[in-house]
Short mmCIF file of C-alpha atoms in Angstrom, two decimals:
data_model
loop_
_atom_site.label_atom_id
_atom_site.label_comp_id
_atom_site.label_asym_id
_atom_site.label_seq_id
_atom_site.Cartn_x
_atom_site.Cartn_y
_atom_site.Cartn_z
CA MET A 1 -4.77 -9.65 2.99
CA LYS A 2 -7.31 -8.97 0.32
CA LYS A 3 -5.60 -10.03 -2.88
CA PHE A 4 -6.84 -11.00 -6.29
CA LEU A 5 -5.66 -14.59 -6.71
CA LEU A 6 -5.57 -16.50 -9.96
CA SER A 7 -5.83 -20.27 -9.42
CA LEU A 8 -2.81 -22.26 -10.62
CA VAL A 9 -1.04 -19.08 -11.75
CA ALA A 10 1.41 -16.99 -9.72
CA ALA A 11 0.20 -13.39 -9.54
CA SER A 12 3.15 -11.81 -7.84
CA ALA A 13 4.71 -8.81 -9.55
CA ALA A 14 3.81 -5.30 -8.43
CA THR A 15 1.81 -3.27 -10.91
CA ILE A 16 3.54 0.08 -11.13
CA GLY A 17 2.86 2.80 -13.65
CA ILE A 18 -0.25 1.34 -15.31
CA ASN A 19 -2.23 3.66 -17.54
CA ALA A 20 -5.05 1.60 -18.99
CA GLU A 21 -8.83 1.52 -18.84
CA ALA A 22 -10.89 -1.59 -18.22
CA THR A 23 -13.73 -2.32 -20.61
CA THR A 24 -16.77 -1.65 -18.44
CA PRO A 25 -18.69 1.64 -17.85
CA ASP A 26 -17.57 1.86 -14.23
CA ALA A 27 -13.90 1.16 -15.02
CA GLN A 28 -10.95 2.95 -13.47
CA THR A 29 -7.87 4.35 -15.13
CA VAL A 30 -5.12 3.09 -12.85
CA TYR A 31 -1.94 5.16 -12.78
CA PHE A 32 -0.12 3.34 -10.00
CA GLN A 33 -0.73 0.17 -8.03
CA ASP A 34 1.33 -1.96 -5.68
CA ASP A 35 0.16 -4.90 -3.58
CA PHE A 36 3.73 -5.62 -2.38
CA GLU A 37 3.43 -9.30 -3.27
CA TRP A 38 6.72 -8.91 -5.12
CA LEU A 39 8.37 -8.57 -1.68
CA LEU A 40 7.75 -12.27 -0.96
CA PRO A 41 11.42 -13.29 -1.45
CA TRP A 42 12.46 -10.73 1.18
CA ALA A 43 9.64 -11.74 3.54
CA THR A 44 10.68 -15.37 3.16
CA ALA A 45 14.32 -14.47 3.81
CA GLY A 46 13.33 -12.63 7.00
CA ASP A 47 16.38 -12.39 9.22
CA ASN A 48 18.36 -14.50 6.69
CA LYS A 49 18.81 -17.10 9.42
CA GLY A 50 15.62 -19.07 8.81
CA LYS A 51 13.15 -16.75 10.53
CA ALA A 52 10.67 -15.39 7.97
CA ALA A 53 8.71 -12.16 8.31
CA GLY A 54 5.36 -12.67 10.00
CA ASN A 55 1.83 -11.56 9.16
CA THR A 56 0.30 -9.46 11.94
CA ILE A 57 -3.03 -8.99 10.15
CA GLY A 58 -3.41 -12.52 8.82
CA THR A 59 -2.50 -14.26 12.07
CA ASP A 60 -3.94 -11.65 14.48
CA ASP A 61 -0.58 -11.50 16.20
CA SER A 62 0.96 -8.24 17.41
CA ASP A 63 4.22 -10.08 18.03
CA ALA A 64 4.59 -11.40 14.50
CA TYR A 65 8.20 -11.03 13.43
CA CYS A 66 8.84 -7.87 11.40
CA PRO A 67 12.45 -7.34 10.28
CA GLN A 68 13.70 -3.84 9.58
CA LEU A 69 13.81 -2.99 5.89
CA THR A 70 17.59 -3.02 6.11
CA THR A 71 17.67 -6.59 7.47
CA SER A 72 16.19 -8.98 4.91
CA THR A 73 18.33 -9.65 1.85
CA ALA A 74 17.20 -11.30 -1.39
CA ASN A 75 18.37 -10.97 -4.98
CA ASP A 76 21.54 -9.28 -3.73
CA ALA A 77 19.64 -6.38 -2.15
CA THR A 78 18.01 -5.49 1.14
CA THR A 79 14.28 -4.82 1.26
CA PHE A 80 15.07 -1.11 1.61
CA GLU A 81 17.29 -1.16 -1.47
CA ALA A 82 14.69 -3.07 -3.48
CA LEU A 83 11.97 -0.54 -2.62
CA THR A 84 14.12 2.51 -3.29
CA ALA A 85 15.20 0.99 -6.61
CA LYS A 86 11.54 1.10 -7.64
CA GLY A 87 11.41 4.81 -6.79
CA TYR A 88 9.98 4.74 -3.28
CA GLU A 89 11.29 7.17 -0.71
CA PHE A 90 10.87 6.87 3.05
CA LEU A 91 10.31 9.54 5.69
CA ALA A 92 11.53 9.37 9.27
CA VAL A 93 11.36 11.69 12.28
CA CYS A 94 11.59 11.18 16.02
CA LYS A 95 10.59 12.79 19.30
CA GLU A 96 12.84 15.62 20.42
CA GLY A 97 15.72 14.26 22.45
CA LYS A 98 15.72 10.88 20.75
CA ALA A 99 18.63 9.79 18.59
CA PRO A 100 17.51 9.84 14.93
CA ARG A 101 17.38 6.55 13.08
CA GLU A 102 17.81 5.73 9.43
CA ALA A 103 14.38 5.36 7.80
CA GLY A 104 15.03 1.73 6.94
CA LYS A 105 15.57 0.97 10.61
CA GLN A 106 12.19 2.27 11.79
CA ILE A 107 10.13 0.76 8.96
CA TYR A 108 9.50 -2.98 8.88
CA LEU A 109 8.58 -5.81 6.54
CA GLN A 110 5.62 -8.13 6.95
CA SER A 111 4.42 -10.83 4.56
CA CYS A 112 3.76 -8.98 2.24
CA TYR A 113 3.13 -5.41 3.39
CA LEU A 114 4.83 -2.68 5.40
CA LYS A 115 4.79 -1.55 9.03
CA PHE A 116 5.76 1.97 10.11
CA GLY A 117 7.08 3.44 13.34
CA LEU A 118 7.88 2.47 16.90
CA THR A 119 7.62 4.30 20.21
CA ASP A 120 8.67 7.95 19.70
CA TYR A 121 9.71 7.27 16.08
CA PHE A 122 7.40 8.14 13.17
CA SER A 123 7.66 7.08 9.55
CA GLY A 124 6.08 7.60 6.15
CA ILE A 125 6.26 6.50 2.53
CA THR A 126 6.56 8.52 -0.68
CA LEU A 127 5.34 6.81 -3.85
CA PRO A 128 7.48 6.70 -6.97
CA ALA A 129 6.92 9.57 -9.40
CA ILE A 130 3.97 8.71 -11.66
CA SER A 131 5.05 9.55 -15.19
CA GLU A 132 1.65 8.50 -16.56
CA PHE A 133 0.15 11.70 -15.15
CA GLY A 134 1.99 13.55 -17.94
CA ASP A 135 2.02 17.35 -17.81
CA ASN A 136 -1.67 17.95 -17.08
CA THR A 137 -3.76 17.03 -14.05
CA PRO A 138 -6.21 14.22 -14.89
CA GLU A 139 -9.75 14.42 -13.54
CA ASN A 140 -11.28 12.58 -10.57
CA VAL A 141 -8.02 11.17 -9.24
CA ALA A 142 -8.14 9.28 -5.94
CA ILE A 143 -5.75 7.24 -3.86
CA SER A 144 -6.84 4.14 -1.99
CA PHE A 145 -5.07 1.77 0.36
CA ASP A 146 -5.70 -0.72 3.14
CA TRP A 147 -4.35 0.14 6.56
CA CYS A 148 -4.59 -0.61 10.25
CA THR A 149 -2.96 0.63 13.44
CA MET A 150 -1.18 -1.64 15.93
CA ARG A 151 -2.73 -3.19 19.03
CA GLN A 152 -0.96 -2.59 22.31
CA GLY A 153 -0.38 -5.09 25.11
CA ALA A 154 -2.66 -6.24 27.93
CA SER A 155 -1.16 -3.65 30.29
CA LYS A 156 -2.69 -1.01 27.99
CA ASN A 157 -6.05 -2.78 27.70
CA LEU A 158 -5.26 -4.09 24.19
CA ALA A 159 -6.05 -0.63 22.84
CA TYR A 160 -5.06 0.26 19.31
CA ASP A 161 -2.58 3.06 18.63
CA LYS A 162 -4.27 6.41 17.94
CA THR A 163 -2.40 6.85 14.70
CA GLU A 164 -3.84 9.35 12.23
CA LEU A 165 -2.63 9.65 8.66
CA VAL A 166 -2.47 12.31 6.00
CA VAL A 167 -1.89 12.06 2.26
CA VAL A 168 0.51 14.79 1.16
CA VAL A 169 0.69 15.89 -2.49
CA LYS A 170 3.83 17.91 -3.24
CA ASN A 171 4.84 19.89 -6.29
CA GLY A 172 8.15 21.52 -5.48
CA ASP A 173 7.51 23.80 -2.49
CA ASP A 174 3.74 23.60 -2.93
CA GLU A 175 2.04 21.09 -0.62
CA LYS A 176 -1.60 20.03 -0.34
CA GLN A 177 -2.79 17.72 2.44
CA PHE A 178 -5.74 15.32 2.54
CA LEU A 179 -6.66 13.91 5.94
CA VAL A 180 -7.46 10.21 6.21
CA ASP A 181 -10.49 9.35 8.33
CA PRO A 182 -9.12 8.09 11.67
CA LEU A 183 -9.84 4.53 12.69
CA THR A 184 -11.98 3.70 15.71
CA ILE A 185 -11.22 0.12 16.71
CA GLU A 186 -12.59 -1.60 19.79
CA ASN A 187 -10.00 -2.63 22.37
CA GLY A 188 -8.88 -6.19 21.77
CA ALA A 189 -10.60 -6.49 18.40
CA ALA A 190 -8.97 -8.83 15.92
CA TYR A 191 -6.71 -7.31 13.33
CA LYS A 192 -8.17 -6.63 9.91
CA TRP A 193 -7.57 -4.29 7.01
CA TYR A 194 -9.50 -1.03 6.81
CA PRO A 195 -9.88 0.17 3.21
CA THR A 196 -9.82 3.92 2.63
CA GLU A 197 -10.24 6.14 -0.42
CA ILE A 198 -9.12 9.76 -0.62
CA LYS A 199 -10.14 11.96 -3.56
CA LEU A 200 -7.28 14.28 -4.46
CA THR A 201 -9.61 17.11 -5.46
CA GLY A 202 -7.84 20.38 -6.20
CA ALA A 203 -4.35 18.92 -6.19
CA THR A 204 -1.96 19.48 -9.07
CA LEU A 205 -0.88 16.10 -10.43
CA ASN A 206 1.80 15.68 -13.06
CA LYS A 207 4.87 13.59 -13.78
CA ASP A 208 6.88 15.56 -11.21
CA THR A 209 4.32 15.30 -8.37
CA ARG A 210 5.21 13.22 -5.32
CA ILE A 211 2.53 11.65 -3.11
CA SER A 212 3.33 10.69 0.48
CA ILE A 213 1.46 8.98 3.31
CA ARG A 214 2.56 9.69 6.87
CA ASN A 215 1.34 10.59 10.35
CA ILE A 216 -0.60 13.86 10.59
CA ASP A 217 1.32 17.06 11.41
CA SER A 218 0.54 16.89 15.16
CA GLN A 219 2.16 13.43 15.19
CA TRP A 220 5.09 14.50 12.98
CA PRO A 221 6.92 14.22 15.21
CA GLY A 222 4.78 13.43 18.22
CA SER A 223 5.42 11.19 21.18
CA GLY A 224 4.36 7.76 22.25
CA THR A 225 3.40 4.76 20.14
CA LEU A 226 1.66 5.59 16.86
CA ARG A 227 2.37 2.66 14.54
CA TRP A 228 0.55 1.64 11.37
CA LEU A 229 0.48 -0.98 8.61
CA ILE A 230 -0.31 -0.46 4.92
CA ASP A 231 -1.02 -2.58 1.85
CA ASN A 232 -2.64 -2.38 -1.60
CA ILE A 233 -1.86 1.20 -2.59
CA LYS A 234 -3.54 2.44 -5.76
CA VAL A 235 -3.77 5.82 -7.52
CA TYR A 236 -6.46 6.04 -10.16
CA ALA A 237 -9.09 8.12 -11.89
CA ALA A 238 -12.37 6.91 -10.45
CA GLY A 239 -15.23 6.00 -12.76
CA GLU A 240 -18.87 5.77 -11.77
CA GLY A 241 -19.51 3.10 -9.21
CA SER A 242 -15.89 2.89 -8.09
CA GLY A 243 -15.07 2.70 -4.43
CA VAL A 244 -13.30 0.70 -1.80
CA ALA A 245 -16.00 -1.74 -0.81
CA GLU A 246 -14.89 -5.35 -0.53
CA ILE A 247 -14.77 -6.93 -3.96
CA GLU A 248 -16.47 -10.27 -4.27
CA THR A 249 -16.30 -12.33 -7.44
CA ASP A 250 -18.85 -14.88 -8.59
CA GLU A 251 -16.59 -17.92 -8.83
CA ASN A 252 -19.10 -19.61 -11.15
CA ALA A 253 -19.01 -16.81 -13.72
CA SER A 254 -16.80 -17.26 -16.77
CA THR A 255 -13.48 -15.42 -16.74
CA GLU A 256 -12.39 -13.22 -19.63
CA TYR A 257 -8.90 -11.78 -20.15
CA TYR A 258 -8.01 -8.60 -22.03
CA ASN A 259 -4.63 -7.05 -22.72
CA MET A 260 -3.92 -3.40 -21.89
CA GLN A 261 -5.26 -2.39 -25.32
CA GLY A 262 -8.64 -3.96 -24.52
CA ILE A 263 -8.18 -6.92 -26.89
CA ARG A 264 -9.50 -10.22 -25.60
CA VAL A 265 -6.83 -12.91 -25.00
CA SER A 266 -7.69 -16.62 -24.95
CA ASN A 267 -4.55 -17.92 -23.23
CA PRO A 268 -2.92 -15.15 -21.17
CA GLU A 269 0.68 -15.53 -20.06
CA ASN A 270 3.62 -13.40 -18.93
CA GLY A 271 2.07 -9.99 -18.50
CA LEU A 272 -0.54 -7.67 -17.06
CA TYR A 273 -4.16 -8.32 -17.98
CA ILE A 274 -7.61 -6.90 -17.34
CA VAL A 275 -9.70 -9.73 -15.92
CA LYS A 276 -13.50 -9.70 -16.11
CA GLN A 277 -15.50 -12.25 -14.11
CA GLY A 278 -19.22 -11.63 -13.92
CA ASN A 279 -19.67 -7.92 -13.22
CA LYS A 280 -16.28 -7.55 -11.51
CA VAL A 281 -13.15 -6.24 -13.18
CA SER A 282 -9.59 -6.36 -11.83
CA LYS A 283 -6.04 -6.24 -13.09
CA ARG A 284 -3.70 -9.17 -12.55
CA TYR A 285 -0.10 -9.86 -13.38
CA ILE A 286 0.33 -13.36 -14.76
CA LYS A 287 3.58 -15.19 -15.27
#
């Protein structure tokens, strides 16, 4: 997974509900962000019998263990309960004639990201309400995330599922959809994350808005195997020069830390900081 890592410091907590601007001209105002690293205790617990959740992307293994969200238990809660406690909601439908499943039993945990769906069952995720939007729609809002579909077995030529996604912005009964560019992955290619950015142009965005990611309408429900994995979800107002290109940091450049008010901090600890290294800016949770 692409993660910002801080040497000798654990950067683990999810960043949810941030409303702060970095201190460079091409900064972003981030309203919501989750890299799911906070799910590590549940991924480590796995089946609670010593078998931890696997990492399909990192190990290039379609058979990596992925417990249902209702299976792993840590901190006196299942993964499903921990996610819903943070305000997430989960969507679940199935092919006609199939017995419906609970959402938490057709969505799975990896280390540390989420997997959706199985044959003839289709799933989605609704982000927590973003109170930082306030009552008025901010300008230039986009959502970005990393995703990939699942590779099928040798009997199906190691082809990737033809999953297509849509971002759905709902305000009561009003719904606006934004199609995600479909992935074209060569049969048998190694797993990797595919970053995407969707500009939510024309959508109403306020504290009551709910944003979901799921299969497109023709696959909701559909039939067959249309699985997908997701990580690093972010909702933000894009500044000039923003995008989803791979971020590379000059490791030789000095590192500067700023608090959420833009004040430089010499010895950061226990909190969220804006980190500037060379010409790159990121946000990291330090504890």
